[in-house]
Amino acid sequence: MGNKTKLGLVMEGGSMRGMFTAGVTDVMMENGIEFDGAIGVSAGAAFGCNYKSKQPGRAIRYNKRFCNDKRFASIRNLIKTGNIFDTKFCYRTVPNELDVFDRKAFKENPMEFYIVATDVEKGCEVYYKLENADDEDLDLIRASASMPLLSKIVEVDKTKLLDGGIADSIPLRGFEKLGYPKNVVILTQPLGFVKEKTKHMKLIKFKYRKYPNFVGALKDRHIKYNAETLYVTRQEQAGKAFVIRPPEPLNISGIIRDPNELQRVYDIGRKVMTERLEELKDFIAKVRT
């Protein structure tokens, strides 16, 4: 790279709002847009990893295929295992057998790929660089996407982890500190969105009573999130970030059984990115020169 400015891709989470991100990134990949590094949070990690493995279409394909499969996501899973998403099915069976994740392409692509998780004991964000797409890397992606109350704590190297969106929903500032001064940021909420206080705090305080720092992070999540969206807008205005947002609320919930709903949100992402493709190319050209 020499002294060239590193160009990064930052992907917010948002459960099935991530289908918007998948639509955006597929158009980018189809048009040969390359980044020096990418960072994903929650759904942004789970779907964004396909950028490094160069597999456009994979995220929408397997989500539509399995959205009605009880092994994929169900209340029954939650009651039986403590995880609404069947972890073995989603993070072993699907990527290894049913819609194969290209580990070889992932490893060979020089683009750096980071995920964000929340350290449950410390209540703060942690960044992990994934290089091999091995089982531990997939467990880190799972940790990043493990929603509180709906998922068991994921332990990796004796660190207890949950949803990265709790501590750092939009890690633009963090990625800048990792050496990426210019970034493309994909948000899953429209301009002007303001996050409100976390609901179910009584239940959260009870379930995570052994982890007061984590409870505190959830309690203050909306404050940090709203500060991060403000920071993204400032960097956008300063020409340091190119921001892609849905034009209006996506109105899609976390567990979707209708493949047409997934396709609807995915298509919005494709449309927004297609319309702004030349603008994005201009931004990248300025960074590269």
PDB file of C-alpha atoms in Angstrom:
ATOM      1  CA  MET A   1       0.000   0.000   0.000  1.00  0.00           C
ATOM      2  CA  GLY A   2       2.932   2.380   0.634  1.00  0.00           C
ATOM      3  CA  ASN A   3       1.658   5.747   1.798  1.00  0.00           C
ATOM      4  CA  LYS A   4      -1.638   5.531  -0.042  1.00  0.00           C
ATOM      5  CA  THR A   5      -4.752   6.430   1.914  1.00  0.00           C
ATOM      6  CA  LYS A   6      -6.586   3.315   3.036  1.00  0.00           C
ATOM      7  CA  LEU A   7     -10.210   3.058   1.970  1.00  0.00           C
ATOM      8  CA  GLY A   8     -12.585   1.260   4.328  1.00  0.00           C
ATOM      9  CA  LEU A   9     -16.118  -0.102   4.292  1.00  0.00           C
ATOM     10  CA  VAL A  10     -18.204   0.201   7.477  1.00  0.00           C
ATOM     11  CA  MET A  11     -21.395  -1.860   7.777  1.00  0.00           C
ATOM     12  CA  GLU A  12     -24.003  -1.244  10.472  1.00  0.00           C
ATOM     13  CA  GLY A  13     -26.124  -4.112  11.782  1.00  0.00           C
ATOM     14  CA  GLY A  14     -29.875  -4.174  12.266  1.00  0.00           C
ATOM     15  CA  SER A  15     -31.013  -7.789  11.956  1.00  0.00           C
ATOM     16  CA  MET A  16     -32.974  -8.240   8.709  1.00  0.00           C
ATOM     17  CA  ARG A  17     -32.425  -4.590   7.800  1.00  0.00           C
ATOM     18  CA  GLY A  18     -29.098  -6.126   6.803  1.00  0.00           C
ATOM     19  CA  MET A  19     -30.762  -7.244   3.582  1.00  0.00           C
ATOM     20  CA  PHE A  20     -30.460  -3.584   2.550  1.00  0.00           C
ATOM     21  CA  THR A  21     -26.700  -3.828   3.156  1.00  0.00           C
ATOM     22  CA  ALA A  22     -26.565  -7.063   1.147  1.00  0.00           C
ATOM     23  CA  GLY A  23     -28.240  -5.311  -1.783  1.00  0.00           C
ATOM     24  CA  VAL A  24     -25.768  -2.429  -1.593  1.00  0.00           C
ATOM     25  CA  THR A  25     -22.689  -4.634  -1.328  1.00  0.00           C
ATOM     26  CA  ASP A  26     -23.801  -6.963  -4.123  1.00  0.00           C
ATOM     27  CA  VAL A  27     -24.017  -4.025  -6.531  1.00  0.00           C
ATOM     28  CA  MET A  28     -20.584  -2.867  -5.362  1.00  0.00           C
ATOM     29  CA  MET A  29     -19.057  -6.320  -5.921  1.00  0.00           C
ATOM     30  CA  GLU A  30     -20.722  -6.688  -9.320  1.00  0.00           C
ATOM     31  CA  ASN A  31     -19.129  -3.381 -10.335  1.00  0.00           C
ATOM     32  CA  GLY A  32     -15.635  -4.248  -9.153  1.00  0.00           C
ATOM     33  CA  ILE A  33     -15.557  -1.862  -6.188  1.00  0.00           C
ATOM     34  CA  GLU A  34     -12.671  -2.875  -3.925  1.00  0.00           C
ATOM     35  CA  PHE A  35     -11.743  -1.780  -0.421  1.00  0.00           C
ATOM     36  CA  ASP A  36      -8.549  -2.086   1.587  1.00  0.00           C
ATOM     37  CA  GLY A  37     -10.526  -3.133   4.636  1.00  0.00           C
ATOM     38  CA  ALA A  38     -14.051  -3.635   5.926  1.00  0.00           C
ATOM     39  CA  ILE A  39     -15.688  -3.785   9.341  1.00  0.00           C
ATOM     40  CA  GLY A  40     -19.103  -5.225  10.120  1.00  0.00           C
ATOM     41  CA  VAL A  41     -21.354  -5.228  13.146  1.00  0.00           C
ATOM     42  CA  SER A  42     -23.965  -7.924  13.810  1.00  0.00           C
ATOM     43  CA  ALA A  43     -25.846  -8.461  10.514  1.00  0.00           C
ATOM     44  CA  GLY A  44     -23.202  -6.255   8.896  1.00  0.00           C
ATOM     45  CA  ALA A  45     -20.634  -8.880   9.912  1.00  0.00           C
ATOM     46  CA  ALA A  46     -22.780 -11.923   9.087  1.00  0.00           C
ATOM     47  CA  PHE A  47     -23.640 -10.677   5.597  1.00  0.00           C
ATOM     48  CA  GLY A  48     -20.608  -8.456   5.004  1.00  0.00           C
ATOM     49  CA  CYS A  49     -18.138 -11.351   5.248  1.00  0.00           C
ATOM     50  CA  ASN A  50     -19.312 -12.339   1.745  1.00  0.00           C
ATOM     51  CA  TYR A  51     -17.482  -9.269   0.429  1.00  0.00           C
ATOM     52  CA  LYS A  52     -14.127 -10.743   1.397  1.00  0.00           C
ATOM     53  CA  SER A  53     -15.089 -14.158   0.018  1.00  0.00           C
ATOM     54  CA  LYS A  54     -16.296 -12.453  -3.196  1.00  0.00           C
ATOM     55  CA  GLN A  55     -19.734 -14.084  -3.164  1.00  0.00           C
ATOM     56  CA  PRO A  56     -22.364 -11.587  -4.339  1.00  0.00           C
ATOM     57  CA  GLY A  57     -25.899 -12.925  -4.026  1.00  0.00           C
ATOM     58  CA  ARG A  58     -25.095 -15.392  -1.255  1.00  0.00           C
ATOM     59  CA  ALA A  59     -26.701 -13.495   1.664  1.00  0.00           C
ATOM     60  CA  ILE A  60     -30.072 -12.938  -0.009  1.00  0.00           C
ATOM     61  CA  ARG A  61     -30.030 -16.456  -1.461  1.00  0.00           C
ATOM     62  CA  TYR A  62     -29.619 -18.432   1.764  1.00  0.00           C
ATOM     63  CA  ASN A  63     -31.836 -16.113   3.807  1.00  0.00           C
ATOM     64  CA  LYS A  64     -34.706 -16.582   1.340  1.00  0.00           C
ATOM     65  CA  ARG A  65     -34.066 -20.308   1.133  1.00  0.00           C
ATOM     66  CA  PHE A  66     -34.078 -20.933   4.875  1.00  0.00           C
ATOM     67  CA  CYS A  67     -36.314 -18.187   6.325  1.00  0.00           C
ATOM     68  CA  ASN A  68     -39.119 -20.730   6.837  1.00  0.00           C
ATOM     69  CA  ASP A  69     -36.825 -23.470   8.122  1.00  0.00           C
ATOM     70  CA  LYS A  70     -37.292 -23.944  11.879  1.00  0.00           C
ATOM     71  CA  ARG A  71     -33.618 -24.927  12.139  1.00  0.00           C
ATOM     72  CA  PHE A  72     -32.719 -21.448  10.931  1.00  0.00           C
ATOM     73  CA  ALA A  73     -34.693 -19.350  13.437  1.00  0.00           C
ATOM     74  CA  SER A  74     -37.617 -20.149  15.728  1.00  0.00           C
ATOM     75  CA  ILE A  75     -39.050 -19.594  19.187  1.00  0.00           C
ATOM     76  CA  ARG A  76     -38.691 -23.359  19.614  1.00  0.00           C
ATOM     77  CA  ASN A  77     -34.917 -22.965  19.207  1.00  0.00           C
ATOM     78  CA  LEU A  78     -34.942 -20.210  21.813  1.00  0.00           C
ATOM     79  CA  ILE A  79     -36.836 -22.305  24.362  1.00  0.00           C
ATOM     80  CA  LYS A  80     -34.742 -25.431  23.738  1.00  0.00           C
ATOM     81  CA  THR A  81     -31.264 -23.921  23.392  1.00  0.00           C
ATOM     82  CA  GLY A  82     -31.340 -20.278  24.514  1.00  0.00           C
ATOM     83  CA  ASN A  83     -30.609 -19.174  20.917  1.00  0.00           C
ATOM     84  CA  ILE A  84     -33.346 -18.025  18.550  1.00  0.00           C
ATOM     85  CA  PHE A  85     -31.034 -18.892  15.639  1.00  0.00           C
ATOM     86  CA  ASP A  86     -29.844 -22.505  15.577  1.00  0.00           C
ATOM     87  CA  THR A  87     -26.102 -21.927  15.884  1.00  0.00           C
ATOM     88  CA  LYS A  88     -24.995 -25.272  14.459  1.00  0.00           C
ATOM     89  CA  PHE A  89     -27.291 -24.946  11.460  1.00  0.00           C
ATOM     90  CA  CYS A  90     -26.504 -21.286  10.736  1.00  0.00           C
ATOM     91  CA  TYR A  91     -22.763 -21.286  11.406  1.00  0.00           C
ATOM     92  CA  ARG A  92     -21.752 -24.823  10.433  1.00  0.00           C
ATOM     93  CA  THR A  93     -24.334 -26.635   8.272  1.00  0.00           C
ATOM     94  CA  VAL A  94     -25.191 -23.709   5.968  1.00  0.00           C
ATOM     95  CA  PRO A  95     -21.627 -22.419   5.318  1.00  0.00           C
ATOM     96  CA  ASN A  96     -20.092 -25.917   5.148  1.00  0.00           C
ATOM     97  CA  GLU A  97     -22.756 -27.829   3.222  1.00  0.00           C
ATOM     98  CA  LEU A  98     -25.918 -26.049   2.063  1.00  0.00           C
ATOM     99  CA  ASP A  99     -24.606 -22.714   0.704  1.00  0.00           C
ATOM    100  CA  VAL A 100     -20.865 -23.070   0.912  1.00  0.00           C
ATOM    101  CA  PHE A 101     -18.849 -20.107   2.185  1.00  0.00           C
ATOM    102  CA  ASP A 102     -15.702 -19.780   0.067  1.00  0.00           C
ATOM    103  CA  ARG A 103     -13.016 -19.921   2.744  1.00  0.00           C
ATOM    104  CA  LYS A 104     -10.228 -20.107   0.161  1.00  0.00           C
ATOM    105  CA  ALA A 105     -11.340 -16.868  -1.523  1.00  0.00           C
ATOM    106  CA  PHE A 106     -11.782 -15.262   1.929  1.00  0.00           C
ATOM    107  CA  LYS A 107      -8.197 -16.102   2.916  1.00  0.00           C
ATOM    108  CA  GLU A 108      -6.688 -15.092  -0.422  1.00  0.00           C
ATOM    109  CA  ASN A 109      -8.442 -11.715  -0.656  1.00  0.00           C
ATOM    110  CA  PRO A 110      -5.991  -9.131   0.791  1.00  0.00           C
ATOM    111  CA  MET A 111      -8.855  -6.942   2.038  1.00  0.00           C
ATOM    112  CA  GLU A 112      -8.765  -6.848   5.848  1.00  0.00           C
ATOM    113  CA  PHE A 113     -12.010  -7.846   7.548  1.00  0.00           C
ATOM    114  CA  TYR A 114     -12.960  -6.916  11.105  1.00  0.00           C
ATOM    115  CA  ILE A 115     -16.009  -7.605  13.207  1.00  0.00           C
ATOM    116  CA  VAL A 116     -17.239  -5.822  16.340  1.00  0.00           C
ATOM    117  CA  ALA A 117     -18.525  -7.657  19.403  1.00  0.00           C
ATOM    118  CA  THR A 118     -19.384  -6.482  22.903  1.00  0.00           C
ATOM    119  CA  ASP A 119     -17.336  -7.754  25.844  1.00  0.00           C
ATOM    120  CA  VAL A 120     -20.054  -8.767  28.303  1.00  0.00           C
ATOM    121  CA  GLU A 121     -17.892  -8.438  31.411  1.00  0.00           C
ATOM    122  CA  LYS A 122     -16.387  -5.053  30.503  1.00  0.00           C
ATOM    123  CA  GLY A 123     -19.415  -3.662  28.649  1.00  0.00           C
ATOM    124  CA  CYS A 124     -17.218  -2.294  25.858  1.00  0.00           C
ATOM    125  CA  GLU A 125     -16.598  -2.935  22.180  1.00  0.00           C
ATOM    126  CA  VAL A 126     -13.895  -5.312  20.954  1.00  0.00           C
ATOM    127  CA  TYR A 127     -12.614  -5.566  17.397  1.00  0.00           C
ATOM    128  CA  TYR A 128     -11.429  -8.823  15.862  1.00  0.00           C
ATOM    129  CA  LYS A 129      -9.590  -9.204  12.575  1.00  0.00           C
ATOM    130  CA  LEU A 130     -10.737 -12.339  10.740  1.00  0.00           C
ATOM    131  CA  GLU A 131      -8.277 -13.935   8.329  1.00  0.00           C
ATOM    132  CA  ASN A 132      -9.061 -17.635   7.930  1.00  0.00           C
ATOM    133  CA  ALA A 133     -12.861 -18.034   8.024  1.00  0.00           C
ATOM    134  CA  ASP A 134     -12.258 -21.048  10.263  1.00  0.00           C
ATOM    135  CA  ASP A 135     -14.684 -22.181  12.960  1.00  0.00           C
ATOM    136  CA  GLU A 136     -13.369 -19.622  15.457  1.00  0.00           C
ATOM    137  CA  ASP A 137     -13.835 -16.807  12.930  1.00  0.00           C
ATOM    138  CA  LEU A 138     -17.414 -17.980  12.308  1.00  0.00           C
ATOM    139  CA  ASP A 139     -17.992 -18.035  16.076  1.00  0.00           C
ATOM    140  CA  LEU A 140     -16.795 -14.419  16.253  1.00  0.00           C
ATOM    141  CA  ILE A 141     -19.279 -13.472  13.518  1.00  0.00           C
ATOM    142  CA  ARG A 142     -21.935 -15.321  15.532  1.00  0.00           C
ATOM    143  CA  ALA A 143     -20.929 -13.396  18.655  1.00  0.00           C
ATOM    144  CA  SER A 144     -21.211 -10.092  16.799  1.00  0.00           C
ATOM    145  CA  ALA A 145     -24.764 -11.036  15.759  1.00  0.00           C
ATOM    146  CA  SER A 146     -25.918 -12.611  19.055  1.00  0.00           C
ATOM    147  CA  MET A 147     -28.743 -10.397  20.262  1.00  0.00           C
ATOM    148  CA  PRO A 148     -29.225 -10.052  24.036  1.00  0.00           C
ATOM    149  CA  LEU A 149     -32.177 -11.989  25.505  1.00  0.00           C
ATOM    150  CA  LEU A 150     -32.417 -13.987  22.262  1.00  0.00           C
ATOM    151  CA  SER A 151     -28.949 -15.557  22.306  1.00  0.00           C
ATOM    152  CA  LYS A 152     -26.597 -17.242  24.712  1.00  0.00           C
ATOM    153  CA  ILE A 153     -23.297 -15.568  25.526  1.00  0.00           C
ATOM    154  CA  VAL A 154     -20.574 -16.691  23.104  1.00  0.00           C
ATOM    155  CA  GLU A 155     -17.218 -17.433  24.702  1.00  0.00           C
ATOM    156  CA  VAL A 156     -14.103 -17.101  22.527  1.00  0.00           C
ATOM    157  CA  ASP A 157     -10.647 -17.348  24.119  1.00  0.00           C
ATOM    158  CA  LYS A 158     -12.220 -16.970  27.579  1.00  0.00           C
ATOM    159  CA  THR A 159     -13.872 -13.683  26.578  1.00  0.00           C
ATOM    160  CA  LYS A 160     -17.645 -13.537  26.916  1.00  0.00           C
ATOM    161  CA  LEU A 161     -19.198 -11.828  23.902  1.00  0.00           C
ATOM    162  CA  LEU A 162     -22.561 -10.652  22.585  1.00  0.00           C
ATOM    163  CA  ASP A 163     -23.987  -8.342  19.893  1.00  0.00           C
ATOM    164  CA  GLY A 164     -21.462  -5.764  18.697  1.00  0.00           C
ATOM    165  CA  GLY A 165     -24.245  -3.254  18.161  1.00  0.00           C
ATOM    166  CA  ILE A 166     -24.654  -2.805  21.908  1.00  0.00           C
ATOM    167  CA  ALA A 167     -21.275  -1.130  22.382  1.00  0.00           C
ATOM    168  CA  ASP A 168     -20.447   0.149  18.892  1.00  0.00           C
ATOM    169  CA  SER A 169     -23.278   0.099  16.352  1.00  0.00           C
ATOM    170  CA  ILE A 170     -21.517   2.209  13.702  1.00  0.00           C
ATOM    171  CA  PRO A 171     -17.742   1.767  14.188  1.00  0.00           C
ATOM    172  CA  LEU A 172     -16.613   4.585  11.894  1.00  0.00           C
ATOM    173  CA  ARG A 173     -14.489   6.312  14.530  1.00  0.00           C
ATOM    174  CA  GLY A 174     -12.993   2.967  15.584  1.00  0.00           C
ATOM    175  CA  PHE A 175     -12.122   2.049  12.006  1.00  0.00           C
ATOM    176  CA  GLU A 176     -10.481   5.419  11.474  1.00  0.00           C
ATOM    177  CA  LYS A 177      -8.285   4.650  14.490  1.00  0.00           C
ATOM    178  CA  LEU A 178      -7.375   1.322  12.883  1.00  0.00           C
ATOM    179  CA  GLY A 179      -5.878   3.241   9.973  1.00  0.00           C
ATOM    180  CA  TYR A 180      -8.816   3.873   7.639  1.00  0.00           C
ATOM    181  CA  PRO A 181      -9.236   7.669   7.291  1.00  0.00           C
ATOM    182  CA  LYS A 182     -11.648   7.511   4.328  1.00  0.00           C
ATOM    183  CA  ASN A 183     -14.675   5.230   4.451  1.00  0.00           C
ATOM    184  CA  VAL A 184     -17.845   4.151   2.743  1.00  0.00           C
ATOM    185  CA  VAL A 185     -20.499   3.708   5.451  1.00  0.00           C
ATOM    186  CA  ILE A 186     -23.646   1.637   4.967  1.00  0.00           C
ATOM    187  CA  LEU A 187     -26.392   2.513   7.452  1.00  0.00           C
ATOM    188  CA  THR A 188     -29.677   0.633   7.791  1.00  0.00           C
ATOM    189  CA  GLN A 189     -31.722   3.542   9.143  1.00  0.00           C
ATOM    190  CA  PRO A 190     -32.692   6.661   7.175  1.00  0.00           C
ATOM    191  CA  LEU A 191     -31.270  10.141   7.731  1.00  0.00           C
ATOM    192  CA  GLY A 192     -32.729  11.706  10.873  1.00  0.00           C
ATOM    193  CA  PHE A 193     -33.410   8.430  12.676  1.00  0.00           C
ATOM    194  CA  VAL A 194     -33.107   8.787  16.460  1.00  0.00           C
ATOM    195  CA  LYS A 195     -32.727   5.673  18.590  1.00  0.00           C
ATOM    196  CA  GLU A 196     -34.854   5.504  21.733  1.00  0.00           C
ATOM    197  CA  LYS A 197     -34.106   3.896  25.076  1.00  0.00           C
ATOM    198  CA  THR A 198     -33.752   0.114  25.134  1.00  0.00           C
ATOM    199  CA  LYS A 199     -36.964  -1.633  26.087  1.00  0.00           C
ATOM    200  CA  HIS A 200     -37.116  -4.601  28.483  1.00  0.00           C
ATOM    201  CA  MET A 201     -34.548  -3.072  30.869  1.00  0.00           C
ATOM    202  CA  LYS A 202     -36.103  -4.897  33.838  1.00  0.00           C
ATOM    203  CA  LEU A 203     -35.635  -8.227  32.102  1.00  0.00           C
ATOM    204  CA  ILE A 204     -32.134  -7.243  30.970  1.00  0.00           C
ATOM    205  CA  LYS A 205     -31.134  -6.232  34.510  1.00  0.00           C
ATOM    206  CA  PHE A 206     -32.368  -9.574  35.804  1.00  0.00           C
ATOM    207  CA  LYS A 207     -30.839 -11.798  33.120  1.00  0.00           C
ATOM    208  CA  TYR A 208     -27.463 -10.051  33.090  1.00  0.00           C
ATOM    209  CA  ARG A 209     -27.298  -9.172  36.795  1.00  0.00           C
ATOM    210  CA  LYS A 210     -23.794 -10.700  36.994  1.00  0.00           C
ATOM    211  CA  TYR A 211     -22.611  -8.250  34.328  1.00  0.00           C
ATOM    212  CA  PRO A 212     -23.329  -4.675  35.503  1.00  0.00           C
ATOM    213  CA  ASN A 213     -21.082  -3.121  32.831  1.00  0.00           C
ATOM    214  CA  PHE A 214     -23.072  -4.879  30.124  1.00  0.00           C
ATOM    215  CA  VAL A 215     -26.366  -3.710  31.640  1.00  0.00           C
ATOM    216  CA  GLY A 216     -24.970  -0.177  31.667  1.00  0.00           C
ATOM    217  CA  ALA A 217     -23.973  -0.422  28.008  1.00  0.00           C
ATOM    218  CA  LEU A 218     -27.505  -1.516  27.088  1.00  0.00           C
ATOM    219  CA  LYS A 219     -29.027   1.247  29.197  1.00  0.00           C
ATOM    220  CA  ASP A 220     -26.934   3.890  27.408  1.00  0.00           C
ATOM    221  CA  ARG A 221     -26.998   2.320  23.974  1.00  0.00           C
ATOM    222  CA  HIS A 222     -29.325   4.918  22.465  1.00  0.00           C
ATOM    223  CA  ILE A 223     -27.093   7.773  23.632  1.00  0.00           C
ATOM    224  CA  LYS A 224     -24.003   6.268  22.004  1.00  0.00           C
ATOM    225  CA  TYR A 225     -25.876   5.321  18.838  1.00  0.00           C
ATOM    226  CA  ASN A 226     -27.241   8.823  18.325  1.00  0.00           C
ATOM    227  CA  ALA A 227     -23.778  10.292  18.898  1.00  0.00           C
ATOM    228  CA  GLU A 228     -22.376   7.904  16.294  1.00  0.00           C
ATOM    229  CA  THR A 229     -24.924   8.852  13.640  1.00  0.00           C
ATOM    230  CA  LEU A 230     -24.065  12.512  14.283  1.00  0.00           C
ATOM    231  CA  TYR A 231     -20.356  11.711  13.847  1.00  0.00           C
ATOM    232  CA  VAL A 232     -21.070   9.869  10.572  1.00  0.00           C
ATOM    233  CA  THR A 233     -22.933  12.910   9.234  1.00  0.00           C
ATOM    234  CA  ARG A 234     -20.065  15.218  10.226  1.00  0.00           C
ATOM    235  CA  GLN A 235     -17.512  13.007   8.460  1.00  0.00           C
ATOM    236  CA  GLU A 236     -19.797  12.867   5.438  1.00  0.00           C
ATOM    237  CA  GLN A 237     -19.990  16.663   5.327  1.00  0.00           C
ATOM    238  CA  ALA A 238     -16.199  16.854   5.680  1.00  0.00           C
ATOM    239  CA  GLY A 239     -15.746  14.584   2.651  1.00  0.00           C
ATOM    240  CA  LYS A 240     -14.171  11.807   4.734  1.00  0.00           C
ATOM    241  CA  ALA A 241     -17.113   9.410   4.488  1.00  0.00           C
ATOM    242  CA  PHE A 242     -19.455   8.390   1.691  1.00  0.00           C
ATOM    243  CA  VAL A 243     -22.691   7.366   3.392  1.00  0.00           C
ATOM    244  CA  ILE A 244     -25.368   5.090   1.959  1.00  0.00           C
ATOM    245  CA  ARG A 245     -28.709   5.044   3.769  1.00  0.00           C
ATOM    246  CA  PRO A 246     -32.181   3.769   2.992  1.00  0.00           C
ATOM    247  CA  PRO A 247     -34.405   6.636   1.803  1.00  0.00           C
ATOM    248  CA  GLU A 248     -37.055   5.799   4.407  1.00  0.00           C
ATOM    249  CA  PRO A 249     -37.564   3.314   7.274  1.00  0.00           C
ATOM    250  CA  LEU A 250     -37.226  -0.259   6.010  1.00  0.00           C
ATOM    251  CA  ASN A 251     -40.026  -1.546   8.273  1.00  0.00           C
ATOM    252  CA  ILE A 252     -38.757  -5.098   8.554  1.00  0.00           C
ATOM    253  CA  SER A 253     -38.627  -7.059  11.799  1.00  0.00           C
ATOM    254  CA  GLY A 254     -35.947  -9.409  13.102  1.00  0.00           C
ATOM    255  CA  ILE A 255     -37.465 -12.758  12.182  1.00  0.00           C
ATOM    256  CA  ILE A 256     -39.015 -12.895   8.718  1.00  0.00           C
ATOM    257  CA  ARG A 257     -40.859 -15.857   7.212  1.00  0.00           C
ATOM    258  CA  ASP A 258     -41.760 -14.157   3.941  1.00  0.00           C
ATOM    259  CA  PRO A 259     -38.978 -14.358   1.321  1.00  0.00           C
ATOM    260  CA  ASN A 260     -40.686 -11.536  -0.591  1.00  0.00           C
ATOM    261  CA  GLU A 261     -40.086  -9.198   2.365  1.00  0.00           C
ATOM    262  CA  LEU A 262     -36.387 -10.059   2.351  1.00  0.00           C
ATOM    263  CA  GLN A 263     -36.292  -9.454  -1.401  1.00  0.00           C
ATOM    264  CA  ARG A 264     -38.104  -6.113  -0.985  1.00  0.00           C
ATOM    265  CA  VAL A 265     -35.475  -4.748   1.403  1.00  0.00           C
ATOM    266  CA  TYR A 266     -32.607  -6.232  -0.628  1.00  0.00           C
ATOM    267  CA  ASP A 267     -33.970  -4.554  -3.761  1.00  0.00           C
ATOM    268  CA  ILE A 268     -34.076  -1.169  -2.008  1.00  0.00           C
ATOM    269  CA  GLY A 269     -30.360  -1.569  -1.287  1.00  0.00           C
ATOM    270  CA  ARG A 270     -29.649  -2.472  -4.893  1.00  0.00           C
ATOM    271  CA  LYS A 271     -31.650   0.508  -6.173  1.00  0.00           C
ATOM    272  CA  VAL A 272     -29.997   3.030  -3.848  1.00  0.00           C
ATOM    273  CA  MET A 273     -26.499   1.791  -4.703  1.00  0.00           C
ATOM    274  CA  THR A 274     -27.167   1.612  -8.440  1.00  0.00           C
ATOM    275  CA  GLU A 275     -28.401   5.209  -8.424  1.00  0.00           C
ATOM    276  CA  ARG A 276     -25.306   6.405  -6.535  1.00  0.00           C
ATOM    277  CA  LEU A 277     -22.707   4.228  -8.240  1.00  0.00           C
ATOM    278  CA  GLU A 278     -21.060   7.000 -10.269  1.00  0.00           C
ATOM    279  CA  GLU A 279     -20.990   9.246  -7.193  1.00  0.00           C
ATOM    280  CA  LEU A 280     -19.282   6.443  -5.245  1.00  0.00           C
ATOM    281  CA  LYS A 281     -16.732   5.907  -8.010  1.00  0.00           C
ATOM    282  CA  ASP A 282     -15.900   9.632  -7.912  1.00  0.00           C
ATOM    283  CA  PHE A 283     -15.406   9.479  -4.130  1.00  0.00           C
ATOM    284  CA  ILE A 284     -13.109   6.448  -4.457  1.00  0.00           C
ATOM    285  CA  ALA A 285     -11.150   8.040  -7.306  1.00  0.00           C
ATOM    286  CA  LYS A 286     -10.388  11.056  -5.104  1.00  0.00           C
ATOM    287  CA  VAL A 287      -9.213   8.782  -2.276  1.00  0.00           C
ATOM    288  CA  ARG A 288      -6.983   6.774  -4.633  1.00  0.00           C
ATOM    289  CA  THR A 289      -5.275   9.794  -6.193  1.00  0.00           C
TER     290      THR A 289
END
